[in-house]
Coordinates of C-alpha atoms in Angstrom, one line a residue:
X183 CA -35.1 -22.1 9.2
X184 CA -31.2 -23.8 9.2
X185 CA -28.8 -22.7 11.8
X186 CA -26.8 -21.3 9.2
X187 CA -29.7 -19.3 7.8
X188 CA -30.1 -17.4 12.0
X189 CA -26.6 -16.6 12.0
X190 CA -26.3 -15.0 8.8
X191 CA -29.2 -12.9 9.3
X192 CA -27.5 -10.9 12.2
X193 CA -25.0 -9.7 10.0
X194 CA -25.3 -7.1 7.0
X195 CA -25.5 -8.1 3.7
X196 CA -22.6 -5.1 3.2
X197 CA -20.5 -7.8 5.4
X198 CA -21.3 -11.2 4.1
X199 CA -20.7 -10.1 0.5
X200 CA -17.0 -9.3 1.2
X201 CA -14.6 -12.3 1.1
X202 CA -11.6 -12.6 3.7
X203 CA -8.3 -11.2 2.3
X204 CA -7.0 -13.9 -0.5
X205 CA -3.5 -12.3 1.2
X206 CA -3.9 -13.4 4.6
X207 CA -4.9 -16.7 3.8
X208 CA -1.8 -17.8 2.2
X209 CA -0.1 -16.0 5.1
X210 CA -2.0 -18.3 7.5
X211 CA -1.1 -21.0 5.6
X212 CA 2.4 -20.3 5.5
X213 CA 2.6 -19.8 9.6
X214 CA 1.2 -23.2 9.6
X215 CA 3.7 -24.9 8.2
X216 CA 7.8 -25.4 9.0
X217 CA 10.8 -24.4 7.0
X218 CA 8.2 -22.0 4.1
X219 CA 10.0 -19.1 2.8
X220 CA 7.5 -16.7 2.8
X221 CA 7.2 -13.9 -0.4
X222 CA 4.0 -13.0 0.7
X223 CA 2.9 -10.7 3.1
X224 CA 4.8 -7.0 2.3
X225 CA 6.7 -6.7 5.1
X226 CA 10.0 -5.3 5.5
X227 CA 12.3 -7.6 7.2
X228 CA 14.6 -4.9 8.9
X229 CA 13.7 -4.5 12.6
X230 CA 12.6 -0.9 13.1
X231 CA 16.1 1.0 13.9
X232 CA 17.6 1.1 17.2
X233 CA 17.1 4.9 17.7
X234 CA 13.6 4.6 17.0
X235 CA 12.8 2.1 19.2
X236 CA 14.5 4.0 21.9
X237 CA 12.4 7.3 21.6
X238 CA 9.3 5.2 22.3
X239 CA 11.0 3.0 25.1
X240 CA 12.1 6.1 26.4
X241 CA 8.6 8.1 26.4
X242 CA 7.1 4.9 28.6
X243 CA 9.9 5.8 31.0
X244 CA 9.1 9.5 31.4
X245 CA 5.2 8.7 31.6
X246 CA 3.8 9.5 27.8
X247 CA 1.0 7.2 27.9
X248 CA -1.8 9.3 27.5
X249 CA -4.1 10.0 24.7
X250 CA -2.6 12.9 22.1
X251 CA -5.0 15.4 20.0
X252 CA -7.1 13.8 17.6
X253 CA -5.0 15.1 14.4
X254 CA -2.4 13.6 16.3
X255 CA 1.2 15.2 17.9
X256 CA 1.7 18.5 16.8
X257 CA 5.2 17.8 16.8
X258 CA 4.7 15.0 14.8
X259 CA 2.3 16.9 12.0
X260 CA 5.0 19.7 12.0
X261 CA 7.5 17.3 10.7
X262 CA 5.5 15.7 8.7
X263 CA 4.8 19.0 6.9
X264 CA 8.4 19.9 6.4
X265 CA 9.0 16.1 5.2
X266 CA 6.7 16.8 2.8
X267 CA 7.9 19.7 1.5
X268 CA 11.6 19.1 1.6
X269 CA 10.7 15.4 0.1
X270 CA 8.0 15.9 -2.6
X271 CA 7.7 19.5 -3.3
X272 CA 3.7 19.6 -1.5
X273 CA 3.3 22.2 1.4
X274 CA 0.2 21.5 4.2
X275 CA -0.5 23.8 7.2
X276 CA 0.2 21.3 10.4
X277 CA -3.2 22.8 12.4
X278 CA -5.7 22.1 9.6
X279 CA -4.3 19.9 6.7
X280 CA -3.0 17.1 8.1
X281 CA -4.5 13.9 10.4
X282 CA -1.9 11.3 12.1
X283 CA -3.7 7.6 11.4
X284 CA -3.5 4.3 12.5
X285 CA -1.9 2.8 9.9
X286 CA -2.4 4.2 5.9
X287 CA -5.2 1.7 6.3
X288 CA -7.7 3.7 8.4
X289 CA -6.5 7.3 6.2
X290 CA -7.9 4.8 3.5
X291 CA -11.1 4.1 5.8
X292 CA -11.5 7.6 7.1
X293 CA -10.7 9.3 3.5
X294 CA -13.8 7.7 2.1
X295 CA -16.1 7.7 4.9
X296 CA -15.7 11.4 4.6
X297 CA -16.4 12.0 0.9
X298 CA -19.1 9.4 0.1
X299 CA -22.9 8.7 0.0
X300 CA -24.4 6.1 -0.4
X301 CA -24.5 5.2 -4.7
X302 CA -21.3 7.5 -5.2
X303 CA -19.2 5.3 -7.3
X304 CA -15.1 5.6 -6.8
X305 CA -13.0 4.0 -9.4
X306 CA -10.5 1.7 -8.5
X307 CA -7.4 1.2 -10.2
X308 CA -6.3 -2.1 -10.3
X309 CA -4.3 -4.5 -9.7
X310 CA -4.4 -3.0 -6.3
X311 CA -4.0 -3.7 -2.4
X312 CA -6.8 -6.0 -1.6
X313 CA -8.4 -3.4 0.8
X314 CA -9.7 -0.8 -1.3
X315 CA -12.9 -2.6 -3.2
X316 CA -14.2 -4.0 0.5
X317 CA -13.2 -0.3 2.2
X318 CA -15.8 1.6 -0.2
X319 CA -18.1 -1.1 -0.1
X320 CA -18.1 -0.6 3.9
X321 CA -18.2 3.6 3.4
X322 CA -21.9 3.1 1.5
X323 CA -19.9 3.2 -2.1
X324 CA -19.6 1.5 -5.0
X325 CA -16.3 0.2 -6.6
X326 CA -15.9 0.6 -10.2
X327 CA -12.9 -1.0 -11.4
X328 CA -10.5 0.5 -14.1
X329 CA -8.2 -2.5 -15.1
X330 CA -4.4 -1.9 -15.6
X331 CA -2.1 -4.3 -17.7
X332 CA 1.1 -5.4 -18.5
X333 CA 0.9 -4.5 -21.9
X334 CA 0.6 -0.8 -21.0
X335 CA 2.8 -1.6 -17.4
X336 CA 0.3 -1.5 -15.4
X337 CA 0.0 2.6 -15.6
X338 CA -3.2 4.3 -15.9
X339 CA -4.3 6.2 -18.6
X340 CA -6.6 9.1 -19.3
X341 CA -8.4 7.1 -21.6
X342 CA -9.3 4.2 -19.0
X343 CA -11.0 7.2 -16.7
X344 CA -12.9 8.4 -18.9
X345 CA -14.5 5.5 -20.3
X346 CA -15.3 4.6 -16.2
X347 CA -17.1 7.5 -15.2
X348 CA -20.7 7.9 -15.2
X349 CA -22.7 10.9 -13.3
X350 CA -22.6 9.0 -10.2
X351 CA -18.5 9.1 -10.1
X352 CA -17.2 10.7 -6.6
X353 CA -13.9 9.6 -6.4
X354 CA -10.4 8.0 -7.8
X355 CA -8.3 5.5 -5.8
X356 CA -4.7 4.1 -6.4
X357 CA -1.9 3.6 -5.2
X358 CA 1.8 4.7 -7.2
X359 CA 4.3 3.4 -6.8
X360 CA 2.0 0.0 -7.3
X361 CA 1.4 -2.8 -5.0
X362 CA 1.2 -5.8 -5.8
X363 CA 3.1 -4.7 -9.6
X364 CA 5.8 -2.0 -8.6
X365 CA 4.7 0.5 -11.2
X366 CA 5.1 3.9 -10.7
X367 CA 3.5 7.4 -12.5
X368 CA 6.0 9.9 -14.0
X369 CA 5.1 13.4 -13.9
X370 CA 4.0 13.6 -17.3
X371 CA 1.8 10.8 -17.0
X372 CA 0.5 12.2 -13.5
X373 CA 0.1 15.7 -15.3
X374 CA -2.1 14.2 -18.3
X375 CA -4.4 12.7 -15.6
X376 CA -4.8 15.7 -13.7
X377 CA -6.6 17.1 -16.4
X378 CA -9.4 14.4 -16.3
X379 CA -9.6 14.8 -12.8
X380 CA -10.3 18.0 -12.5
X381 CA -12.2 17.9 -15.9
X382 CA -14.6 16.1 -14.0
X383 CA -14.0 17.6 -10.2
X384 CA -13.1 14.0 -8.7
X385 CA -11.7 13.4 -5.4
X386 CA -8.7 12.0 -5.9
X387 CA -7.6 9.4 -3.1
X388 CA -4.0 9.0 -3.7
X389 CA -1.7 6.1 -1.3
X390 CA 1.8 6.9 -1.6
X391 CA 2.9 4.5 1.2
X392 CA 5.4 3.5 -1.2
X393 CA 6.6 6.9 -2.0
X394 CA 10.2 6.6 -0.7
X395 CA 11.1 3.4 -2.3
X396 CA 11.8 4.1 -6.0
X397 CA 14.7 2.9 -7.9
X398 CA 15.3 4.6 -11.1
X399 CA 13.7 7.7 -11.0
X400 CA 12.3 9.9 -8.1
X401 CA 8.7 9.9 -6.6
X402 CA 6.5 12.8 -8.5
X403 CA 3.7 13.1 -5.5
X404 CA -0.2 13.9 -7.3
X405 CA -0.6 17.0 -5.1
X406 CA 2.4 18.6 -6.1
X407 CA 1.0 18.8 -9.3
X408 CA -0.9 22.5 -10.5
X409 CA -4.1 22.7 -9.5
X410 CA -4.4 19.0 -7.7
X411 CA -3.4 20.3 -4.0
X412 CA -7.6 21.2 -3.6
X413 CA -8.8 17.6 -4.7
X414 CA -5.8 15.3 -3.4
X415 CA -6.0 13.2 -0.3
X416 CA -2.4 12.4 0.5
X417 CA -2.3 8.7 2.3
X418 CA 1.5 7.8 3.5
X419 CA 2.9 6.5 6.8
X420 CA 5.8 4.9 8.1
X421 CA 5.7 1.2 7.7
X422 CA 7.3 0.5 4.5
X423 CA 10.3 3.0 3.7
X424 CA 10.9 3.3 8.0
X425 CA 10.6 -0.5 8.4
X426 CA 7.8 0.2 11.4
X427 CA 4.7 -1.8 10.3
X428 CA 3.2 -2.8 13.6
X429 CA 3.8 0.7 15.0
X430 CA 0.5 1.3 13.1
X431 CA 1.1 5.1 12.3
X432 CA 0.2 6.8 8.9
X433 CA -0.9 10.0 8.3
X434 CA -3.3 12.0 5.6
X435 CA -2.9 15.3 4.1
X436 CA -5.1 17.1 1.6
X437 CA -8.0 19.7 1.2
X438 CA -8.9 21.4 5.1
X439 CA -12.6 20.5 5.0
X440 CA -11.7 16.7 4.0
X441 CA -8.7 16.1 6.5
X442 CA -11.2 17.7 9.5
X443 CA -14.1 15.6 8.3
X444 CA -12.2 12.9 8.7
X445 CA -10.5 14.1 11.7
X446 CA -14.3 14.0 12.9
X447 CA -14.8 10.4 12.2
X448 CA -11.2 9.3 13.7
X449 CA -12.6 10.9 17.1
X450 CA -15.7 8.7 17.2
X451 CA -13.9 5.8 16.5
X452 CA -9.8 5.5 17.4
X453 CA -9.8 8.9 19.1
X454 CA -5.9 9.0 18.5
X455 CA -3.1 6.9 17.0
X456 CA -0.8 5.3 20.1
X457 CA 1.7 8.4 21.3
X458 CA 4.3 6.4 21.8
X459 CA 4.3 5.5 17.8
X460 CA 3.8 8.7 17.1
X461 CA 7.0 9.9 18.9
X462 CA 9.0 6.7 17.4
X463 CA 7.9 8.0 14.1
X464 CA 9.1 11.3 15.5
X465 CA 12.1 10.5 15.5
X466 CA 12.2 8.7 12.3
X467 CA 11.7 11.4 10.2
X468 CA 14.2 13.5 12.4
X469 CA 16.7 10.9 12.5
X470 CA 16.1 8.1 10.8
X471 CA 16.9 9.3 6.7
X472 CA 20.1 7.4 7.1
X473 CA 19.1 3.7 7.9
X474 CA 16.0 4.8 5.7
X475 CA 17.8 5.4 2.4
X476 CA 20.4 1.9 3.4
X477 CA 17.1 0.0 3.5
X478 CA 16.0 1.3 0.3
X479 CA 19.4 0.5 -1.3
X480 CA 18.9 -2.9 0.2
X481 CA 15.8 -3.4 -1.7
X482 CA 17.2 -2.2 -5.3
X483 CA 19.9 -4.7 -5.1
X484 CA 17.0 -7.6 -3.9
X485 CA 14.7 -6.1 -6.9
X486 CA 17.2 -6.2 -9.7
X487 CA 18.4 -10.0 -8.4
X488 CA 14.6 -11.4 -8.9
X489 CA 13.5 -9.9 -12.1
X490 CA 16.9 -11.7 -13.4
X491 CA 16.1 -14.5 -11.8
X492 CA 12.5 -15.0 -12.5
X493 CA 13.5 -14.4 -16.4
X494 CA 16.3 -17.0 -15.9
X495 CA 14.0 -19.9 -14.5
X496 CA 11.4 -19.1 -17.1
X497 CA 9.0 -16.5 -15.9
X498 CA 8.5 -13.1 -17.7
X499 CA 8.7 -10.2 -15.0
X500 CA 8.2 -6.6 -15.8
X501 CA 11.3 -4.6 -13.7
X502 CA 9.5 -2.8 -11.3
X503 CA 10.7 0.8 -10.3
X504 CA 9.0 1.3 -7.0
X505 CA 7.2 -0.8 -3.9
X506 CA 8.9 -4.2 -2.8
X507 CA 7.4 -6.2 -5.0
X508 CA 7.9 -8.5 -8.3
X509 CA 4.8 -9.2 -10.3
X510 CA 5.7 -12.2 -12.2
X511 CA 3.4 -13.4 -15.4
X512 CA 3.0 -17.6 -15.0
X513 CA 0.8 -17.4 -18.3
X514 CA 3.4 -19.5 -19.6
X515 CA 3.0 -22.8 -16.8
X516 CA -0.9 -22.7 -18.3
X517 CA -1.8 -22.8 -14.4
X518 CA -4.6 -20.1 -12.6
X519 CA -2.7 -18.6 -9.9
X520 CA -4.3 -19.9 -7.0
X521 CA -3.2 -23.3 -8.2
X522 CA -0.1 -22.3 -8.6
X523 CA 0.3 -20.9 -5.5
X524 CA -1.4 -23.7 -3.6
X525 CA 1.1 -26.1 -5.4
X526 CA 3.9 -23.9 -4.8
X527 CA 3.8 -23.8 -1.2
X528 CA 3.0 -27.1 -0.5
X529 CA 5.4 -28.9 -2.7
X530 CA 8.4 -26.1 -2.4
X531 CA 7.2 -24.5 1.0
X532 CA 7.6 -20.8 -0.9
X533 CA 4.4 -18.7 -0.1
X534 CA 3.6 -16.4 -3.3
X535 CA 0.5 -14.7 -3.7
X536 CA -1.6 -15.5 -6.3
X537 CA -2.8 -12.0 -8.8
X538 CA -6.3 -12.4 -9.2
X539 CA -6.5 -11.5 -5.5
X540 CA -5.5 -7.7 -6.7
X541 CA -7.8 -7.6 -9.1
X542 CA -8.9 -9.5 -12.7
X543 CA -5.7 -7.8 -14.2
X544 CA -3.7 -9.6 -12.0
X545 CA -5.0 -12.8 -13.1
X546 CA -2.1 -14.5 -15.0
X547 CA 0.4 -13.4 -12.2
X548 CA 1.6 -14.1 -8.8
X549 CA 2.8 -11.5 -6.5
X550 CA 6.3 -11.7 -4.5
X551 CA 7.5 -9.7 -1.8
X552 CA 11.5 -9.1 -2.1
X553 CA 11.4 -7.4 1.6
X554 CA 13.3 -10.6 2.8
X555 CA 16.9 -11.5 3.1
X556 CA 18.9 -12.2 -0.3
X557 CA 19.8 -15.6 1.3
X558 CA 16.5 -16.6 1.7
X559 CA 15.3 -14.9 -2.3
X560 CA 18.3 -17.4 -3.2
X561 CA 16.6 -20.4 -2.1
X562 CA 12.9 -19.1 -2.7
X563 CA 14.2 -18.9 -6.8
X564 CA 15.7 -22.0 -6.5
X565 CA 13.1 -24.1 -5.2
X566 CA 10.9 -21.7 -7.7
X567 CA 13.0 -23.9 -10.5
X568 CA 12.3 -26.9 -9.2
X569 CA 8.6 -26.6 -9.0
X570 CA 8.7 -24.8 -12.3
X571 CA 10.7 -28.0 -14.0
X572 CA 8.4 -30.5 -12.3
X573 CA 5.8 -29.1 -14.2
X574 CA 7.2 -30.0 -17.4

């Protein structure tokens, strides 16, 4: 028996059938090298706000370094609650509806461990964040993928969820606004879906980390719609729209016998989210609406200079209305993304990430973050131009 052959057998086949994120791999690559201007990973570039930072430098000081409840603050649930409410027009009790998280991520993690057998499928809506197929692989599930295009801008339709589900169908995930395309759901479209959902009693797993950052219209959140509140897992947190990503605090709402089941697993495994994130994130949502909505004014201006851009230098891009992200089409170069990518960033040091990583749907696009300084979009576009002329 090969060496190769021992090693693999210690790990589970669960495991070793899930490849490494096709994100982090151009980020690695991009860290590796000097002077790349990286559209990559989505991460704002503001540094979390000054007052923010204080609250938690200022709990060390008086001593708040122990572990919190598992659901998290109450404080912190309390305002999440009324954030919710003022925000999005969806009311949770604080005691029983809601769980504080480390990161979305784990409310992803812990939202499907919670609902799923092993053999319940959960259809996936794609182009999507690369975690969600591997995450209900890893809960005992099996991801059924319901593609999205840009001929129908990447929304989802009634039509695509009903042809997906089987007897075997548990659950619905996506994410609106969209990462990696910046799509969003109106309320009528939401409202139309609803219908299927509860047509067919699905859990509905719904990420709205992304909520806060729309441009032309405002976020319509699932649960606030009639009779969704009972099958809707809320998943938000505070590292996009409060510019606090390594804080690592989200939080999930929804249904009470859900949110405590998952409350159950969180307790087994990170007990608690930091406290002294949770009492930054505190404070953001008591005082942090200003620098919030001057970030997210920030981002419009960086969103409509790179759809203008990318259609000036020869690339067809769909506006996107929420997220930080442009989802360029490079059918037109007659190159796969990877290829392009991989060429892009080592002749033009600009680190883009190539679609198919999001999904099949995604497959004749690249995806680029526009959470980074207009200086550096600037030179990103134009060394964009020259790659896209050398080709010619």
């Amino acid at each position: 028996m090969s060496i190769s052959k021992v090693a693999n057998s210690r790990l589970s086949r669960t495991i070793q059938s899930i490849p490494p994120s096709g994100i982090r791999r151009f980020f690695e690559l991009a860290s590796s090298m000097e002077g790349v201007i990286s559209l990559g990973v989505g991460e704002p570039d503001f540094v979390t706000p000054w007052n923010t930072r204080e609250a938690a430098i200022s709990s060390l000081e008086r001593g708040y370094t122990a572990y919190t409840s598992n659901s998290g603050l109450y404080e912190l649930r309390e305002e999440i609650c009324k954030y919710l409410d003022s925000s999005f027009q969806v009311s949770y009790e604080p005691d029983k509806e809601v769980v504080v998280t480390v990161g979305a991520s784990e409310g992803i993690d812990l939202a499907l461990r919670a609902i799923l057998d092993p053999g319940d499928e959960v259809l996936v809506v794609e182009p999507c964040y690369v975690s969600y197929d591997p995450v209900v692989r890893l809960a005992g599930g099996v991801p059924v993928a319901v593609q999205t295009t840009l001929e129908q801008q990447f929304k989802l339709t009634p039509e695509q969820v009903e042809a997906k589900i089987t007897d075997r169908t548990k659950a619905i995930i996506f994410c609106f606004p969209n990462n990696p395309t910046g799509s969003i759901m109106t309320r009528e479209e939401l409202a139309a879906l609803a219908t299927v959902f509860a047509r067919h009693d699905l859990v509905v797993i719904s990420d709205e980390i992304y909520a806060e950052l729309t441009y032309d219209t405002n976020h319509t959140s699932l649960a606030s719609l009639p009779g969704m509140k009972e099958r809707t897992i809320l998943l938000s947190g505070f590292s996009k729209a409060f510019a606090m990503t390594g804080w690592r605090i989200g939080y999930a709402t929804g249904p009470e016998d859900i949110i405590q089941a998952m409350v159950k697993i969180h307790q087994y495994t990170m007990l608690c989210a930091p406290i002294m994130g949770q009492i930054a994130a505190l404070e953001s949502l008591r005082h942090g609406m200003e620098a919030k909505e001057r970030m997210i004014e920030s981002y419009r201006q960086r969103r409509n200079y790179v759809v203008k851009s990318f259609e000036q230098i020869g690339l067809s891009c769909h506006k996107p209305e929420g997220a930080f992200y442009a989802f360029p089409s490079i059918a037109s170069t007659g190159m796969p993304a990877e290829e392009f990518a991989e060429k892009l960033i080592l002749e033009q040091k600009v680190a883009v990430v190539p679609g198919h990583v999001f999904g099949d749907g995604g497959a004749q696009h690249i995806r680029c973050s526009y959470a980074t300084s207009l200086e550096n979009l600037e030179i990103a576009i134009d060394r964009m131009d020259s790659f896209l002329r050398a080709q010619k």
